[in-house]
């Protein structure tokens, strides 16, 4: 522990840069083992200045659901490393019953991508829920000291799970390429004396 009783800080970038380990000695877990849904009725306390539910409220629900899934899948603590592609498709209103559905799409050695779908329906109507948002989050599994720990491989159970796994690999490749390109640009600018 560091002074002040806080756990040592970890470098999230390092923890999410792990390649998958097909020879893992940790038994895999099916997607259904950690899949979850959180539901919440939106109230006036959740609204923004325009009268619809604040995007930050939805993002917190997304992070809560994804965190629960990551913790379940990894069998312990997991921290949010990044949130990618948070898309708000439709506004959420006061009185909407929001369902946040999350599952692990992909796993590396110490990190996991969790896919989240956000659905809303009127609390007092029997109309089917409508998708109002989606997001992809990367979580890193950590031990009690905040150090990365290995996670079980995710086992796709359906064709949809397999598609999500493949799409997650594409997102990971793009995330790493973007990070590399930014770091190279910063190093080049520093070498030219253009340090920001």
PDB file of N, CA, C and O in Angstrom, residues 108-162:
ATOM      1  N   UNK A 108      -8.357 -10.922 -23.470  1.00  0.00           N
ATOM      2  CA  UNK A 108      -6.922 -11.070 -23.681  1.00  0.00           C
ATOM      3  C   UNK A 108      -6.364 -11.814 -22.478  1.00  0.00           C
ATOM      4  O   UNK A 108      -7.074 -12.601 -21.857  1.00  0.00           O
ATOM      5  N   UNK A 109      -5.118 -11.539 -22.141  1.00  0.00           N
ATOM      6  CA  UNK A 109      -4.545 -12.190 -20.955  1.00  0.00           C
ATOM      7  C   UNK A 109      -5.067 -11.577 -19.667  1.00  0.00           C
ATOM      8  O   UNK A 109      -5.387 -12.284 -18.732  1.00  0.00           O
ATOM      9  N   UNK A 110      -5.155 -10.235 -19.626  1.00  0.00           N
ATOM     10  CA  UNK A 110      -5.595  -9.560 -18.408  1.00  0.00           C
ATOM     11  C   UNK A 110      -6.740  -8.581 -18.658  1.00  0.00           C
ATOM     12  O   UNK A 110      -7.209  -7.953 -17.717  1.00  0.00           O
ATOM     13  N   UNK A 111      -7.175  -8.452 -19.890  1.00  0.00           N
ATOM     14  CA  UNK A 111      -8.223  -7.476 -20.196  1.00  0.00           C
ATOM     15  C   UNK A 111      -9.400  -8.141 -20.893  1.00  0.00           C
ATOM     16  O   UNK A 111      -9.298  -9.251 -21.422  1.00  0.00           O
ATOM     17  N   UNK A 112     -10.524  -7.442 -20.864  1.00  0.00           N
ATOM     18  CA  UNK A 112     -11.773  -7.946 -21.438  1.00  0.00           C
ATOM     19  C   UNK A 112     -12.502  -6.803 -22.117  1.00  0.00           C
ATOM     20  O   UNK A 112     -12.522  -5.692 -21.586  1.00  0.00           O
ATOM     21  N   UNK A 113     -13.109  -7.055 -23.272  1.00  0.00           N
ATOM     22  CA  UNK A 113     -14.036  -6.091 -23.840  1.00  0.00           C
ATOM     23  C   UNK A 113     -15.438  -6.509 -23.456  1.00  0.00           C
ATOM     24  O   UNK A 113     -15.814  -7.670 -23.615  1.00  0.00           O
ATOM     25  N   UNK A 114     -16.212  -5.558 -22.929  1.00  0.00           N
ATOM     26  CA  UNK A 114     -17.604  -5.800 -22.573  1.00  0.00           C
ATOM     27  C   UNK A 114     -18.474  -4.975 -23.506  1.00  0.00           C
ATOM     28  O   UNK A 114     -18.276  -3.763 -23.650  1.00  0.00           O
ATOM     29  N   UNK A 115     -19.411  -5.627 -24.149  1.00  0.00           N
ATOM     30  CA  UNK A 115     -20.369  -4.944 -25.008  1.00  0.00           C
ATOM     31  C   UNK A 115     -21.640  -4.664 -24.234  1.00  0.00           C
ATOM     32  O   UNK A 115     -22.092  -5.499 -23.442  1.00  0.00           O
ATOM     33  N   UNK A 116     -22.212  -3.487 -24.451  1.00  0.00           N
ATOM     34  CA  UNK A 116     -23.404  -3.077 -23.706  1.00  0.00           C
ATOM     35  C   UNK A 116     -24.453  -2.536 -24.669  1.00  0.00           C
ATOM     36  O   UNK A 116     -24.138  -1.750 -25.563  1.00  0.00           O
ATOM     37  N   UNK A 117     -25.696  -2.982 -24.478  1.00  0.00           N
ATOM     38  CA  UNK A 117     -26.842  -2.427 -25.199  1.00  0.00           C
ATOM     39  C   UNK A 117     -27.776  -1.791 -24.187  1.00  0.00           C
ATOM     40  O   UNK A 117     -28.040  -2.370 -23.131  1.00  0.00           O
ATOM     41  N   UNK A 118     -28.272  -0.599 -24.509  1.00  0.00           N
ATOM     42  CA  UNK A 118     -29.191   0.110 -23.620  1.00  0.00           C
ATOM     43  C   UNK A 118     -30.559   0.144 -24.295  1.00  0.00           C
ATOM     44  O   UNK A 118     -30.683   0.595 -25.444  1.00  0.00           O
ATOM     45  N   UNK A 119     -31.586  -0.340 -23.582  1.00  0.00           N
ATOM     46  CA  UNK A 119     -32.951  -0.375 -24.100  1.00  0.00           C
ATOM     47  C   UNK A 119     -33.850   0.410 -23.161  1.00  0.00           C
ATOM     48  O   UNK A 119     -33.573   0.487 -21.960  1.00  0.00           O
ATOM     49  N   UNK A 120     -34.903   1.001 -23.701  1.00  0.00           N
ATOM     50  CA  UNK A 120     -35.840   1.751 -22.863  1.00  0.00           C
ATOM     51  C   UNK A 120     -37.270   1.422 -23.278  1.00  0.00           C
ATOM     52  O   UNK A 120     -37.558   1.184 -24.447  1.00  0.00           O
ATOM     53  N   UNK A 121     -38.141   1.410 -22.274  1.00  0.00           N
ATOM     54  CA  UNK A 121     -39.574   1.234 -22.506  1.00  0.00           C
ATOM     55  C   UNK A 121     -40.310   2.074 -21.468  1.00  0.00           C
ATOM     56  O   UNK A 121     -39.767   2.398 -20.412  1.00  0.00           O
ATOM     57  N   UNK A 122     -41.535   2.460 -21.785  1.00  0.00           N
ATOM     58  CA  UNK A 122     -42.333   3.218 -20.816  1.00  0.00           C
ATOM     59  C   UNK A 122     -42.688   2.299 -19.660  1.00  0.00           C
ATOM     60  O   UNK A 122     -43.085   1.156 -19.861  1.00  0.00           O
ATOM     61  N   UNK A 123     -42.563   2.798 -18.460  1.00  0.00           N
ATOM     62  CA  UNK A 123     -42.780   1.968 -17.282  1.00  0.00           C
ATOM     63  C   UNK A 123     -44.218   1.473 -17.180  1.00  0.00           C
ATOM     64  O   UNK A 123     -44.481   0.413 -16.636  1.00  0.00           O
ATOM     65  N   UNK A 124     -45.165   2.229 -17.755  1.00  0.00           N
ATOM     66  CA  UNK A 124     -46.578   1.886 -17.601  1.00  0.00           C
ATOM     67  C   UNK A 124     -47.233   1.434 -18.901  1.00  0.00           C
ATOM     68  O   UNK A 124     -48.441   1.460 -19.027  1.00  0.00           O
ATOM     69  N   UNK A 125     -46.417   1.041 -19.887  1.00  0.00           N
ATOM     70  CA  UNK A 125     -46.965   0.571 -21.157  1.00  0.00           C
ATOM     71  C   UNK A 125     -46.409  -0.812 -21.462  1.00  0.00           C
ATOM     72  O   UNK A 125     -45.388  -1.223 -20.918  1.00  0.00           O
ATOM     73  N   UNK A 126     -47.074  -1.513 -22.351  1.00  0.00           N
ATOM     74  CA  UNK A 126     -46.615  -2.863 -22.703  1.00  0.00           C
ATOM     75  C   UNK A 126     -45.954  -2.903 -24.073  1.00  0.00           C
ATOM     76  O   UNK A 126     -45.876  -3.947 -24.707  1.00  0.00           O
ATOM     77  N   UNK A 127     -45.479  -1.761 -24.549  1.00  0.00           N
ATOM     78  CA  UNK A 127     -44.776  -1.735 -25.833  1.00  0.00           C
ATOM     79  C   UNK A 127     -43.386  -2.344 -25.657  1.00  0.00           C
ATOM     80  O   UNK A 127     -42.799  -2.265 -24.571  1.00  0.00           O
ATOM     81  N   UNK A 128     -42.851  -2.943 -26.704  1.00  0.00           N
ATOM     82  CA  UNK A 128     -41.527  -3.568 -26.574  1.00  0.00           C
ATOM     83  C   UNK A 128     -40.430  -2.533 -26.352  1.00  0.00           C
ATOM     84  O   UNK A 128     -40.543  -1.394 -26.826  1.00  0.00           O
ATOM     85  N   UNK A 129     -39.377  -2.907 -25.637  1.00  0.00           N
ATOM     86  CA  UNK A 129     -38.265  -1.973 -25.429  1.00  0.00           C
ATOM     87  C   UNK A 129     -37.611  -1.591 -26.753  1.00  0.00           C
ATOM     88  O   UNK A 129     -37.560  -2.382 -27.692  1.00  0.00           O
ATOM     89  N   UNK A 130     -37.101  -0.369 -26.812  1.00  0.00           N
ATOM     90  CA  UNK A 130     -36.414   0.146 -27.997  1.00  0.00           C
ATOM     91  C   UNK A 130     -34.952   0.383 -27.624  1.00  0.00           C
ATOM     92  O   UNK A 130     -34.655   0.902 -26.549  1.00  0.00           O
ATOM     93  N   UNK A 131     -34.029   0.008 -28.529  1.00  0.00           N
ATOM     94  CA  UNK A 131     -32.622   0.268 -28.259  1.00  0.00           C
ATOM     95  C   UNK A 131     -32.370   1.765 -28.346  1.00  0.00           C
ATOM     96  O   UNK A 131     -32.702   2.415 -29.325  1.00  0.00           O
ATOM     97  N   UNK A 132     -31.743   2.317 -27.277  1.00  0.00           N
ATOM     98  CA  UNK A 132     -31.477   3.753 -27.221  1.00  0.00           C
ATOM     99  C   UNK A 132     -29.989   4.065 -27.131  1.00  0.00           C
ATOM    100  O   UNK A 132     -29.591   5.226 -27.190  1.00  0.00           O
ATOM    101  N   UNK A 133     -29.154   3.036 -26.972  1.00  0.00           N
ATOM    102  CA  UNK A 133     -27.721   3.290 -26.878  1.00  0.00           C
ATOM    103  C   UNK A 133     -26.916   2.014 -26.904  1.00  0.00           C
ATOM    104  O   UNK A 133     -27.457   0.912 -26.761  1.00  0.00           O
ATOM    105  N   UNK A 134     -25.610   2.179 -27.108  1.00  0.00           N
ATOM    106  CA  UNK A 134     -24.692   1.043 -27.072  1.00  0.00           C
ATOM    107  C   UNK A 134     -23.297   1.555 -26.748  1.00  0.00           C
ATOM    108  O   UNK A 134     -22.996   2.733 -26.948  1.00  0.00           O
ATOM    109  N   UNK A 135     -22.473   0.667 -26.236  1.00  0.00           N
ATOM    110  CA  UNK A 135     -21.098   1.042 -25.900  1.00  0.00           C
ATOM    111  C   UNK A 135     -20.233  -0.203 -25.819  1.00  0.00           C
ATOM    112  O   UNK A 135     -20.737  -1.318 -25.651  1.00  0.00           O
ATOM    113  N   UNK A 136     -18.929   0.024 -25.949  1.00  0.00           N
ATOM    114  CA  UNK A 136     -17.934  -1.022 -25.734  1.00  0.00           C
ATOM    115  C   UNK A 136     -16.947  -0.494 -24.715  1.00  0.00           C
ATOM    116  O   UNK A 136     -16.454   0.630 -24.842  1.00  0.00           O
ATOM    117  N   UNK A 137     -16.685  -1.281 -23.683  1.00  0.00           N
ATOM    118  CA  UNK A 137     -15.757  -0.884 -22.635  1.00  0.00           C
ATOM    119  C   UNK A 137     -14.672  -1.936 -22.508  1.00  0.00           C
ATOM    120  O   UNK A 137     -14.934  -3.129 -22.716  1.00  0.00           O
ATOM    121  N   UNK A 138     -13.477  -1.505 -22.160  1.00  0.00           N
ATOM    122  CA  UNK A 138     -12.384  -2.437 -21.878  1.00  0.00           C
ATOM    123  C   UNK A 138     -12.112  -2.372 -20.382  1.00  0.00           C
ATOM    124  O   UNK A 138     -11.972  -1.279 -19.819  1.00  0.00           O
ATOM    125  N   UNK A 139     -12.081  -3.537 -19.769  1.00  0.00           N
ATOM    126  CA  UNK A 139     -11.776  -3.657 -18.350  1.00  0.00           C
ATOM    127  C   UNK A 139     -10.493  -4.441 -18.179  1.00  0.00           C
ATOM    128  O   UNK A 139     -10.216  -5.374 -18.943  1.00  0.00           O
ATOM    129  N   UNK A 140      -9.724  -4.075 -17.171  1.00  0.00           N
ATOM    130  CA  UNK A 140      -8.519  -4.807 -16.807  1.00  0.00           C
ATOM    131  C   UNK A 140      -8.746  -5.451 -15.449  1.00  0.00           C
ATOM    132  O   UNK A 140      -9.193  -4.782 -14.506  1.00  0.00           O
ATOM    133  N   UNK A 141      -8.468  -6.732 -15.346  1.00  0.00           N
ATOM    134  CA  UNK A 141      -8.588  -7.437 -14.068  1.00  0.00           C
ATOM    135  C   UNK A 141      -7.368  -7.112 -13.219  1.00  0.00           C
ATOM    136  O   UNK A 141      -6.240  -7.098 -13.720  1.00  0.00           O
ATOM    137  N   UNK A 142      -7.603  -6.816 -11.939  1.00  0.00           N
ATOM    138  CA  UNK A 142      -6.508  -6.470 -11.041  1.00  0.00           C
ATOM    139  C   UNK A 142      -6.603  -7.301  -9.760  1.00  0.00           C
ATOM    140  O   UNK A 142      -7.682  -7.759  -9.380  1.00  0.00           O
ATOM    141  N   UNK A 143      -5.447  -7.462  -9.097  1.00  0.00           N
ATOM    142  CA  UNK A 143      -5.430  -8.152  -7.812  1.00  0.00           C
ATOM    143  C   UNK A 143      -5.565  -7.127  -6.687  1.00  0.00           C
ATOM    144  O   UNK A 143      -5.780  -5.937  -6.938  1.00  0.00           O
ATOM    145  N   UNK A 144      -5.403  -7.571  -5.443  1.00  0.00           N
ATOM    146  CA  UNK A 144      -5.579  -6.693  -4.292  1.00  0.00           C
ATOM    147  C   UNK A 144      -4.578  -5.549  -4.266  1.00  0.00           C
ATOM    148  O   UNK A 144      -4.825  -4.510  -3.651  1.00  0.00           O
ATOM    149  N   UNK A 145      -3.439  -5.724  -4.934  1.00  0.00           N
ATOM    150  CA  UNK A 145      -2.420  -4.667  -4.984  1.00  0.00           C
ATOM    151  C   UNK A 145      -2.566  -3.777  -6.216  1.00  0.00           C
ATOM    152  O   UNK A 145      -1.706  -2.929  -6.468  1.00  0.00           O
ATOM    153  N   UNK A 146      -3.616  -3.994  -7.012  1.00  0.00           N
ATOM    154  CA  UNK A 146      -3.823  -3.185  -8.203  1.00  0.00           C
ATOM    155  C   UNK A 146      -2.992  -3.622  -9.389  1.00  0.00           C
ATOM    156  O   UNK A 146      -2.907  -2.926 -10.385  1.00  0.00           O
ATOM    157  N   UNK A 147      -2.394  -4.806  -9.303  1.00  0.00           N
ATOM    158  CA  UNK A 147      -1.566  -5.315 -10.401  1.00  0.00           C
ATOM    159  C   UNK A 147      -2.422  -6.189 -11.320  1.00  0.00           C
ATOM    160  O   UNK A 147      -3.365  -6.830 -10.878  1.00  0.00           O
ATOM    161  N   UNK A 148      -2.087  -6.217 -12.625  1.00  0.00           N
ATOM    162  CA  UNK A 148      -2.882  -7.019 -13.563  1.00  0.00           C
ATOM    163  C   UNK A 148      -2.875  -8.497 -13.183  1.00  0.00           C
ATOM    164  O   UNK A 148      -1.884  -9.019 -12.695  1.00  0.00           O
ATOM    165  N   UNK A 149      -4.021  -9.133 -13.401  1.00  0.00           N
ATOM    166  CA  UNK A 149      -4.107 -10.584 -13.190  1.00  0.00           C
ATOM    167  C   UNK A 149      -4.792 -11.209 -14.396  1.00  0.00           C
ATOM    168  O   UNK A 149      -5.547 -10.548 -15.111  1.00  0.00           O
ATOM    169  N   UNK A 150      -4.516 -12.465 -14.620  1.00  0.00           N
ATOM    170  CA  UNK A 150      -5.043 -13.148 -15.811  1.00  0.00           C
ATOM    171  C   UNK A 150      -6.534 -13.403 -15.684  1.00  0.00           C
ATOM    172  O   UNK A 150      -7.063 -13.553 -14.585  1.00  0.00           O
ATOM    173  N   UNK A 151      -7.180 -13.433 -16.844  1.00  0.00           N
ATOM    174  CA  UNK A 151      -8.621 -13.688 -16.883  1.00  0.00           C
ATOM    175  C   UNK A 151      -8.888 -14.954 -17.683  1.00  0.00           C
ATOM    176  O   UNK A 151      -8.107 -15.328 -18.556  1.00  0.00           O
ATOM    177  N   UNK A 152     -10.002 -15.618 -17.401  1.00  0.00           N
ATOM    178  CA  UNK A 152     -10.364 -16.799 -18.192  1.00  0.00           C
ATOM    179  C   UNK A 152     -10.705 -16.401 -19.625  1.00  0.00           C
ATOM    180  O   UNK A 152     -11.277 -15.328 -19.845  1.00  0.00           O
ATOM    181  N   UNK A 153     -10.376 -17.234 -20.592  1.00  0.00           N
ATOM    182  CA  UNK A 153     -10.832 -16.963 -21.964  1.00  0.00           C
ATOM    183  C   UNK A 153     -12.362 -16.987 -22.012  1.00  0.00           C
ATOM    184  O   UNK A 153     -12.993 -17.703 -21.229  1.00  0.00           O
ATOM    185  N   UNK A 154     -12.951 -16.203 -22.897  1.00  0.00           N
ATOM    186  CA  UNK A 154     -14.397 -16.240 -23.072  1.00  0.00           C
ATOM    187  C   UNK A 154     -14.710 -17.269 -24.158  1.00  0.00           C
ATOM    188  O   UNK A 154     -13.989 -17.374 -25.157  1.00  0.00           O
ATOM    189  N   UNK A 155     -15.743 -18.040 -23.932  1.00  0.00           N
ATOM    190  CA  UNK A 155     -16.155 -19.073 -24.885  1.00  0.00           C
ATOM    191  C   UNK A 155     -17.459 -18.635 -25.544  1.00  0.00           C
ATOM    192  O   UNK A 155     -18.491 -18.485 -24.873  1.00  0.00           O
ATOM    193  N   UNK A 156     -17.406 -18.392 -26.844  1.00  0.00           N
ATOM    194  CA  UNK A 156     -18.608 -18.007 -27.598  1.00  0.00           C
ATOM    195  C   UNK A 156     -19.562 -19.197 -27.648  1.00  0.00           C
ATOM    196  O   UNK A 156     -19.144 -20.327 -27.898  1.00  0.00           O
ATOM    197  N   UNK A 157     -20.837 -18.922 -27.398  1.00  0.00           N
ATOM    198  CA  UNK A 157     -21.842 -19.998 -27.386  1.00  0.00           C
ATOM    199  C   UNK A 157     -22.746 -19.982 -28.600  1.00  0.00           C
ATOM    200  O   UNK A 157     -23.389 -20.976 -28.905  1.00  0.00           O
ATOM    201  N   UNK A 158     -22.829 -18.837 -29.280  1.00  0.00           N
ATOM    202  CA  UNK A 158     -23.728 -18.709 -30.423  1.00  0.00           C
ATOM    203  C   UNK A 158     -22.984 -18.049 -31.574  1.00  0.00           C
ATOM    204  O   UNK A 158     -21.883 -17.523 -31.407  1.00  0.00           O
ATOM    205  N   UNK A 159     -23.607 -18.049 -32.737  1.00  0.00           N
ATOM    206  CA  UNK A 159     -23.041 -17.337 -33.885  1.00  0.00           C
ATOM    207  C   UNK A 159     -22.913 -15.847 -33.577  1.00  0.00           C
ATOM    208  O   UNK A 159     -21.955 -15.201 -33.972  1.00  0.00           O
ATOM    209  N   UNK A 160     -23.889 -15.295 -32.867  1.00  0.00           N
ATOM    210  CA  UNK A 160     -23.837 -13.880 -32.489  1.00  0.00           C
ATOM    211  C   UNK A 160     -22.644 -13.616 -31.580  1.00  0.00           C
ATOM    212  O   UNK A 160     -21.943 -12.622 -31.738  1.00  0.00           O
ATOM    213  N   UNK A 161     -22.389 -14.510 -30.615  1.00  0.00           N
ATOM    214  CA  UNK A 161     -21.222 -14.366 -29.735  1.00  0.00           C
ATOM    215  C   UNK A 161     -19.930 -14.413 -30.540  1.00  0.00           C
ATOM    216  O   UNK A 161     -18.994 -13.654 -30.274  1.00  0.00           O
ATOM    217  N   UNK A 162     -19.877 -15.307 -31.517  1.00  0.00           N
ATOM    218  CA  UNK A 162     -18.674 -15.429 -32.357  1.00  0.00           C
ATOM    219  C   UNK A 162     -18.451 -14.152 -33.173  1.00  0.00           C
ATOM    220  O   UNK A 162     -17.335 -13.654 -33.284  1.00  0.00           O
TER     221      UNK A 162
END
